[in-house]
CSV table of C-alpha atoms in Angstrom, one decimal:
chain,number,residue,atom,x,y,z
A,185,ASN,CA,-4.6,-17.7,10.5
A,186,ALA,CA,-6.5,-14.3,10.3
A,187,GLY,CA,-4.1,-12.9,8.6
A,188,VAL,CA,-4.4,-8.7,9.5
A,189,THR,CA,-7.7,-7.6,11.2
A,190,GLN,CA,-9.0,-4.8,11.7
A,191,THR,CA,-12.2,-3.2,13.7
A,192,PRO,CA,-13.9,-1.8,13.4
A,193,LYS,CA,-15.1,-2.2,9.6
A,194,PHE,CA,-17.0,1.8,9.1
A,195,GLN,CA,-17.4,4.9,12.0
A,196,VAL,CA,-19.3,7.8,11.3
A,197,LEU,CA,-17.9,10.4,14.2
A,198,LYS,CA,-18.8,13.5,15.7
A,199,THR,CA,-16.0,16.8,15.1
A,200,GLY,CA,-13.6,16.5,18.4
A,201,GLN,CA,-14.8,13.5,19.2
A,202,SER,CA,-12.0,10.3,20.4
A,203,MET,CA,-11.8,6.6,18.6
A,204,THR,CA,-9.7,4.3,18.7
A,205,LEU,CA,-9.1,1.3,15.4
A,206,GLN,CA,-7.9,-1.7,15.8
A,207,CYS,CA,-5.4,-3.4,14.5
A,208,ALA,CA,-3.6,-7.3,15.3
A,209,GLN,CA,-1.7,-9.9,12.8
A,210,ASP,CA,-1.3,-12.7,13.3
A,211,MET,CA,1.8,-13.9,11.9
A,212,ASN,CA,4.7,-12.6,13.8
A,213,HIS,CA,5.7,-9.5,11.8
A,214,GLU,CA,8.0,-7.1,12.8
A,215,TYR,CA,6.6,-4.3,10.5
A,216,MET,CA,3.4,-2.1,11.0
A,217,SER,CA,1.5,0.8,9.5
A,218,TRP,CA,-1.1,2.9,9.1
A,219,TYR,CA,-2.3,4.7,5.7
A,220,ARG,CA,-4.9,6.6,4.7
A,221,GLN,CA,-6.1,6.6,1.1
A,222,ASP,CA,-8.2,10.0,-0.2
A,223,PRO,CA,-9.6,10.0,-3.5
A,224,GLY,CA,-6.9,10.6,-6.1
A,225,MET,CA,-4.0,10.6,-3.2
A,226,GLY,CA,-2.9,6.8,-3.6
A,227,LEU,CA,-1.8,5.4,-0.3
A,228,ARG,CA,0.1,7.2,2.4
A,229,LEU,CA,2.0,6.3,5.7
A,230,ILE,CA,0.2,7.8,9.0
A,231,HIS,CA,2.7,6.2,11.7
A,232,TYR,CA,4.6,2.8,11.6
A,233,SER,CA,6.4,0.8,13.8
A,234,VAL,CA,9.3,-1.6,13.1
A,235,GLY,CA,9.4,-3.7,16.1
A,236,ALA,CA,7.0,-3.7,19.9
A,237,GLY,CA,8.1,-0.3,21.7
A,238,ILE,CA,9.2,1.4,18.4
A,239,THR,CA,6.7,4.1,16.4
A,240,ASP,CA,7.3,6.8,14.0
A,241,GLN,CA,5.4,9.0,12.4
A,242,GLY,CA,5.1,8.8,9.1
A,243,GLU,CA,4.0,11.6,6.1
A,244,VAL,CA,1.2,12.2,7.8
A,245,PRO,CA,1.4,11.9,11.7
A,246,ASN,CA,-0.9,15.2,12.9
A,247,GLY,CA,-4.0,14.4,14.4
A,248,TYR,CA,-3.1,11.0,15.5
A,249,ASN,CA,-1.3,8.9,17.7
A,250,VAL,CA,0.3,4.9,17.7
A,251,SER,CA,1.3,2.7,20.7
A,252,ARG,CA,3.1,-0.9,20.2
A,253,SER,CA,2.9,-2.6,23.2
A,254,THR,CA,3.4,-5.9,21.8
A,255,THR,CA,4.1,-7.4,18.3
A,256,GLU,CA,0.5,-8.0,17.1
A,257,ASP,CA,-1.4,-5.6,18.4
A,258,PHE,CA,-0.8,-1.5,16.5
A,259,PRO,CA,-3.8,0.9,17.2
A,260,LEU,CA,-4.5,4.2,15.9
A,261,ARG,CA,-5.1,6.9,17.5
A,262,LEU,CA,-7.6,10.3,16.6
A,263,LEU,CA,-7.9,12.2,20.0
A,264,SER,CA,-10.0,15.1,18.2
A,265,ALA,CA,-11.3,13.8,15.3
A,266,ALA,CA,-12.2,16.5,12.3
A,267,PRO,CA,-13.7,16.1,8.7
A,268,SER,CA,-10.3,16.4,7.0
A,269,GLN,CA,-9.8,12.9,8.4
A,270,THR,CA,-12.0,11.3,7.0
A,271,SER,CA,-10.9,8.5,5.6
A,272,VAL,CA,-10.3,4.9,4.6
A,273,TYR,CA,-7.7,3.7,6.6
A,274,PHE,CA,-5.4,0.1,6.3
A,275,CYS,CA,-3.0,-1.1,8.9
A,276,ALA,CA,0.1,-3.0,7.2
A,277,SER,CA,2.6,-5.6,8.1
A,278,SER,CA,5.4,-7.3,7.0
A,279,TYR,CA,7.9,-9.6,7.6
A,280,SER,CA,10.7,-7.4,6.6
A,281,ARG,CA,11.4,-3.4,4.7
A,282,GLY,CA,11.3,-6.0,1.4
A,283,ASN,CA,8.6,-7.5,2.2
A,284,GLU,CA,4.9,-7.9,0.6
A,285,GLN,CA,3.7,-6.0,3.4
A,286,TYR,CA,-0.2,-7.3,4.0
A,287,PHE,CA,-3.4,-5.4,4.3
A,288,GLY,CA,-6.2,-5.0,6.3
A,289,PRO,CA,-9.5,-5.0,5.0
A,290,GLY,CA,-9.4,-0.8,6.3
A,291,THR,CA,-11.5,1.2,7.5
A,292,ARG,CA,-14.2,3.8,6.3
A,293,LEU,CA,-14.4,6.9,9.4
A,294,THR,CA,-16.6,9.4,8.5
A,295,VAL,CA,-16.6,12.3,10.9
A,296,THR,CA,-19.1,15.0,10.3
B,165,ALA,CA,11.7,13.1,-1.3
B,166,GLN,CA,11.1,10.3,-3.2
B,167,THR,CA,7.4,10.2,-5.6
B,168,VAL,CA,5.7,8.5,-7.2
B,169,THR,CA,4.1,8.8,-10.8
B,170,GLN,CA,0.8,7.1,-12.5
B,171,SER,CA,-0.3,9.2,-14.7
B,172,GLN,CA,-3.4,6.8,-16.4
B,173,PRO,CA,-5.9,7.1,-14.2
B,174,GLU,CA,-8.0,5.4,-15.9
B,175,MET,CA,-7.3,2.0,-18.5
B,176,SER,CA,-9.9,-0.3,-20.5
B,177,VAL,CA,-8.6,-2.9,-21.8
B,178,GLN,CA,-11.5,-6.3,-23.8
B,179,GLU,CA,-11.3,-9.5,-22.4
B,180,ALA,CA,-7.9,-11.6,-23.3
B,181,GLU,CA,-5.9,-9.0,-24.6
B,182,THR,CA,-3.3,-7.4,-23.3
B,183,VAL,CA,-3.1,-4.2,-21.3
B,184,THR,CA,-0.2,-1.9,-19.6
B,185,LEU,CA,0.5,-0.6,-16.7
B,186,SER,CA,2.8,2.7,-16.4
B,187,CYS,CA,4.6,3.9,-12.7
B,188,THR,CA,7.9,5.9,-13.0
B,189,TYR,CA,9.7,6.7,-10.0
B,190,ASP,CA,11.7,9.5,-9.0
B,191,THR,CA,14.6,8.5,-6.8
B,192,SER,CA,18.4,9.7,-5.8
B,193,GLU,CA,19.3,5.6,-4.1
B,194,SER,CA,20.8,2.6,-6.0
B,195,ASP,CA,18.8,-0.1,-4.0
B,196,TYR,CA,14.9,0.0,-3.4
B,197,TYR,CA,12.1,-2.4,-4.5
B,198,LEU,CA,9.0,-2.2,-6.4
B,199,PHE,CA,5.5,-3.3,-6.4
B,200,TRP,CA,2.4,-3.7,-7.8
B,201,TYR,CA,-0.8,-4.0,-6.0
B,202,LYS,CA,-4.4,-4.1,-6.9
B,203,GLN,CA,-7.2,-3.3,-5.2
B,204,PRO,CA,-10.4,-4.6,-6.3
B,205,PRO,CA,-13.9,-3.2,-5.8
B,206,SER,CA,-13.8,-5.3,-1.5
B,207,ARG,CA,-11.1,-2.2,-1.3
B,208,GLN,CA,-9.0,-5.9,-0.1
B,209,MET,CA,-5.1,-4.2,-1.3
B,210,ILE,CA,-3.4,-7.7,-2.4
B,211,LEU,CA,-0.2,-7.8,-4.6
B,212,VAL,CA,0.4,-8.8,-7.2
B,213,ILE,CA,4.0,-8.8,-8.6
B,214,ARG,CA,7.8,-7.4,-6.8
B,215,GLN,CA,10.9,-6.7,-7.9
B,216,GLU,CA,13.6,-5.5,-6.4
B,217,ALA,CA,15.8,-2.4,-7.9
B,218,TYR,CA,19.9,-5.0,-7.7
B,219,LYS,CA,18.2,-8.0,-10.2
B,220,GLN,CA,17.9,-7.3,-13.6
B,221,GLN,CA,15.8,-9.5,-14.9
B,222,ASN,CA,12.0,-8.6,-15.0
B,223,ALA,CA,9.8,-10.2,-12.1
B,224,THR,CA,6.7,-12.3,-13.9
B,225,GLU,CA,3.9,-13.8,-12.0
B,226,ASN,CA,1.8,-16.0,-13.7
B,227,ARG,CA,-0.6,-13.6,-15.8
B,228,PHE,CA,1.4,-10.4,-14.5
B,229,SER,CA,4.6,-9.3,-15.5
B,230,VAL,CA,6.8,-6.2,-15.3
B,231,ASN,CA,9.2,-4.0,-17.2
B,232,PHE,CA,12.3,-2.3,-15.1
B,233,GLN,CA,14.4,0.2,-16.6
B,234,LYS,CA,16.5,1.2,-13.9
B,235,ALA,CA,18.1,3.8,-16.0
B,236,ALA,CA,14.8,5.4,-16.8
B,237,LYS,CA,12.7,4.3,-13.8
B,238,SER,CA,10.3,2.7,-14.6
B,239,PHE,CA,8.3,0.3,-13.4
B,240,SER,CA,5.3,-0.9,-16.0
B,241,LEU,CA,3.0,-4.1,-14.9
B,242,LYS,CA,1.6,-5.8,-17.9
B,243,ILE,CA,-1.2,-8.1,-17.9
B,244,SER,CA,-1.6,-10.6,-20.6
B,245,ASP,CA,-4.5,-12.6,-21.4
B,246,SER,CA,-7.1,-10.2,-19.0
B,247,GLN,CA,-9.7,-11.5,-17.3
B,248,LEU,CA,-12.8,-10.2,-16.1
B,249,GLY,CA,-11.3,-10.3,-12.4
B,250,ASP,CA,-8.4,-8.8,-13.4
B,251,ALA,CA,-10.3,-5.6,-13.1
B,252,ALA,CA,-10.1,-3.5,-9.5
B,253,MET,CA,-7.7,-0.1,-9.6
B,254,TYR,CA,-3.8,-0.9,-9.0
B,255,PHE,CA,-1.7,0.6,-7.2
B,256,CYS,CA,2.9,1.1,-8.2
B,257,ALA,CA,5.1,1.0,-5.1
B,258,TYR,CA,8.4,2.1,-3.9
B,259,ARG,CA,10.4,1.4,-0.7
B,260,SER,CA,13.1,2.8,0.1
B,261,ALA,CA,16.2,-0.5,1.0
B,262,ILE,CA,17.8,1.8,2.4
B,263,SER,CA,18.4,0.4,6.8
B,264,GLY,CA,17.0,2.5,9.6
B,265,THR,CA,14.4,4.0,7.3
B,266,TYR,CA,10.9,3.3,6.1
B,267,LYS,CA,9.9,4.9,3.2
B,268,TYR,CA,6.0,3.3,0.8
B,269,ILE,CA,5.3,5.9,-1.3
B,270,PHE,CA,2.3,5.0,-3.4
B,271,GLY,CA,1.0,5.9,-6.4
B,272,THR,CA,-2.1,7.1,-7.1
B,273,GLY,CA,-3.0,4.7,-8.7
B,274,THR,CA,-5.2,3.2,-12.5
B,275,ARG,CA,-8.4,2.3,-12.9
B,276,LEU,CA,-8.4,-0.8,-14.7
B,277,LYS,CA,-11.8,-1.8,-16.2
B,278,VAL,CA,-11.9,-5.1,-18.5
B,279,LEU,CA,-14.2,-4.8,-21.0
B,280,ALA,CA,-16.8,-8.4,-22.3
């Protein structure tokens, strides 16, 4: 049982480049979400999914796309990276709304 | 809109002593969940404790306990017998229980230092 896995752990992009942050969980959780963590701002919800084929926007969705074709995977896409997207990104999953979220190890992204 | 406030950016505690981290929140909802998460230097987010708003009894997990005051919208975390491994960032989080919503709001965190 690997829990929530994220790849890559570190990434440097140039402005305008695109990339996909991968997230997978093997706990058969319906709920999955993406957060970004910036100094002094806690974690902010980017996008979330309540099941395969169902996604919705969180607090800070601009510049990011998501899809959920399977229960296990929830990739986050940056279509045209900007320096403002420099952050640490966390993927999380939970069995239901009220249950704890299990977090991945995070991806540190730097956009130059 | 809901907000979560952690007014203590940093706290220090002597090893074996007790420390309380504060968290206040604002909501018009009556049913919700509250969480404390720990983030050590490894960056991994770990659940410390969870409280359901409809339960008046304060949650406890070993050395960790909460003081949940629903009317005051306060959710403080008490760490007893502090250990060096407790040094971390601690985040308070609010989760709406309303069906069809997915509001999960984190505070800005409190950095806890444990002094040997």
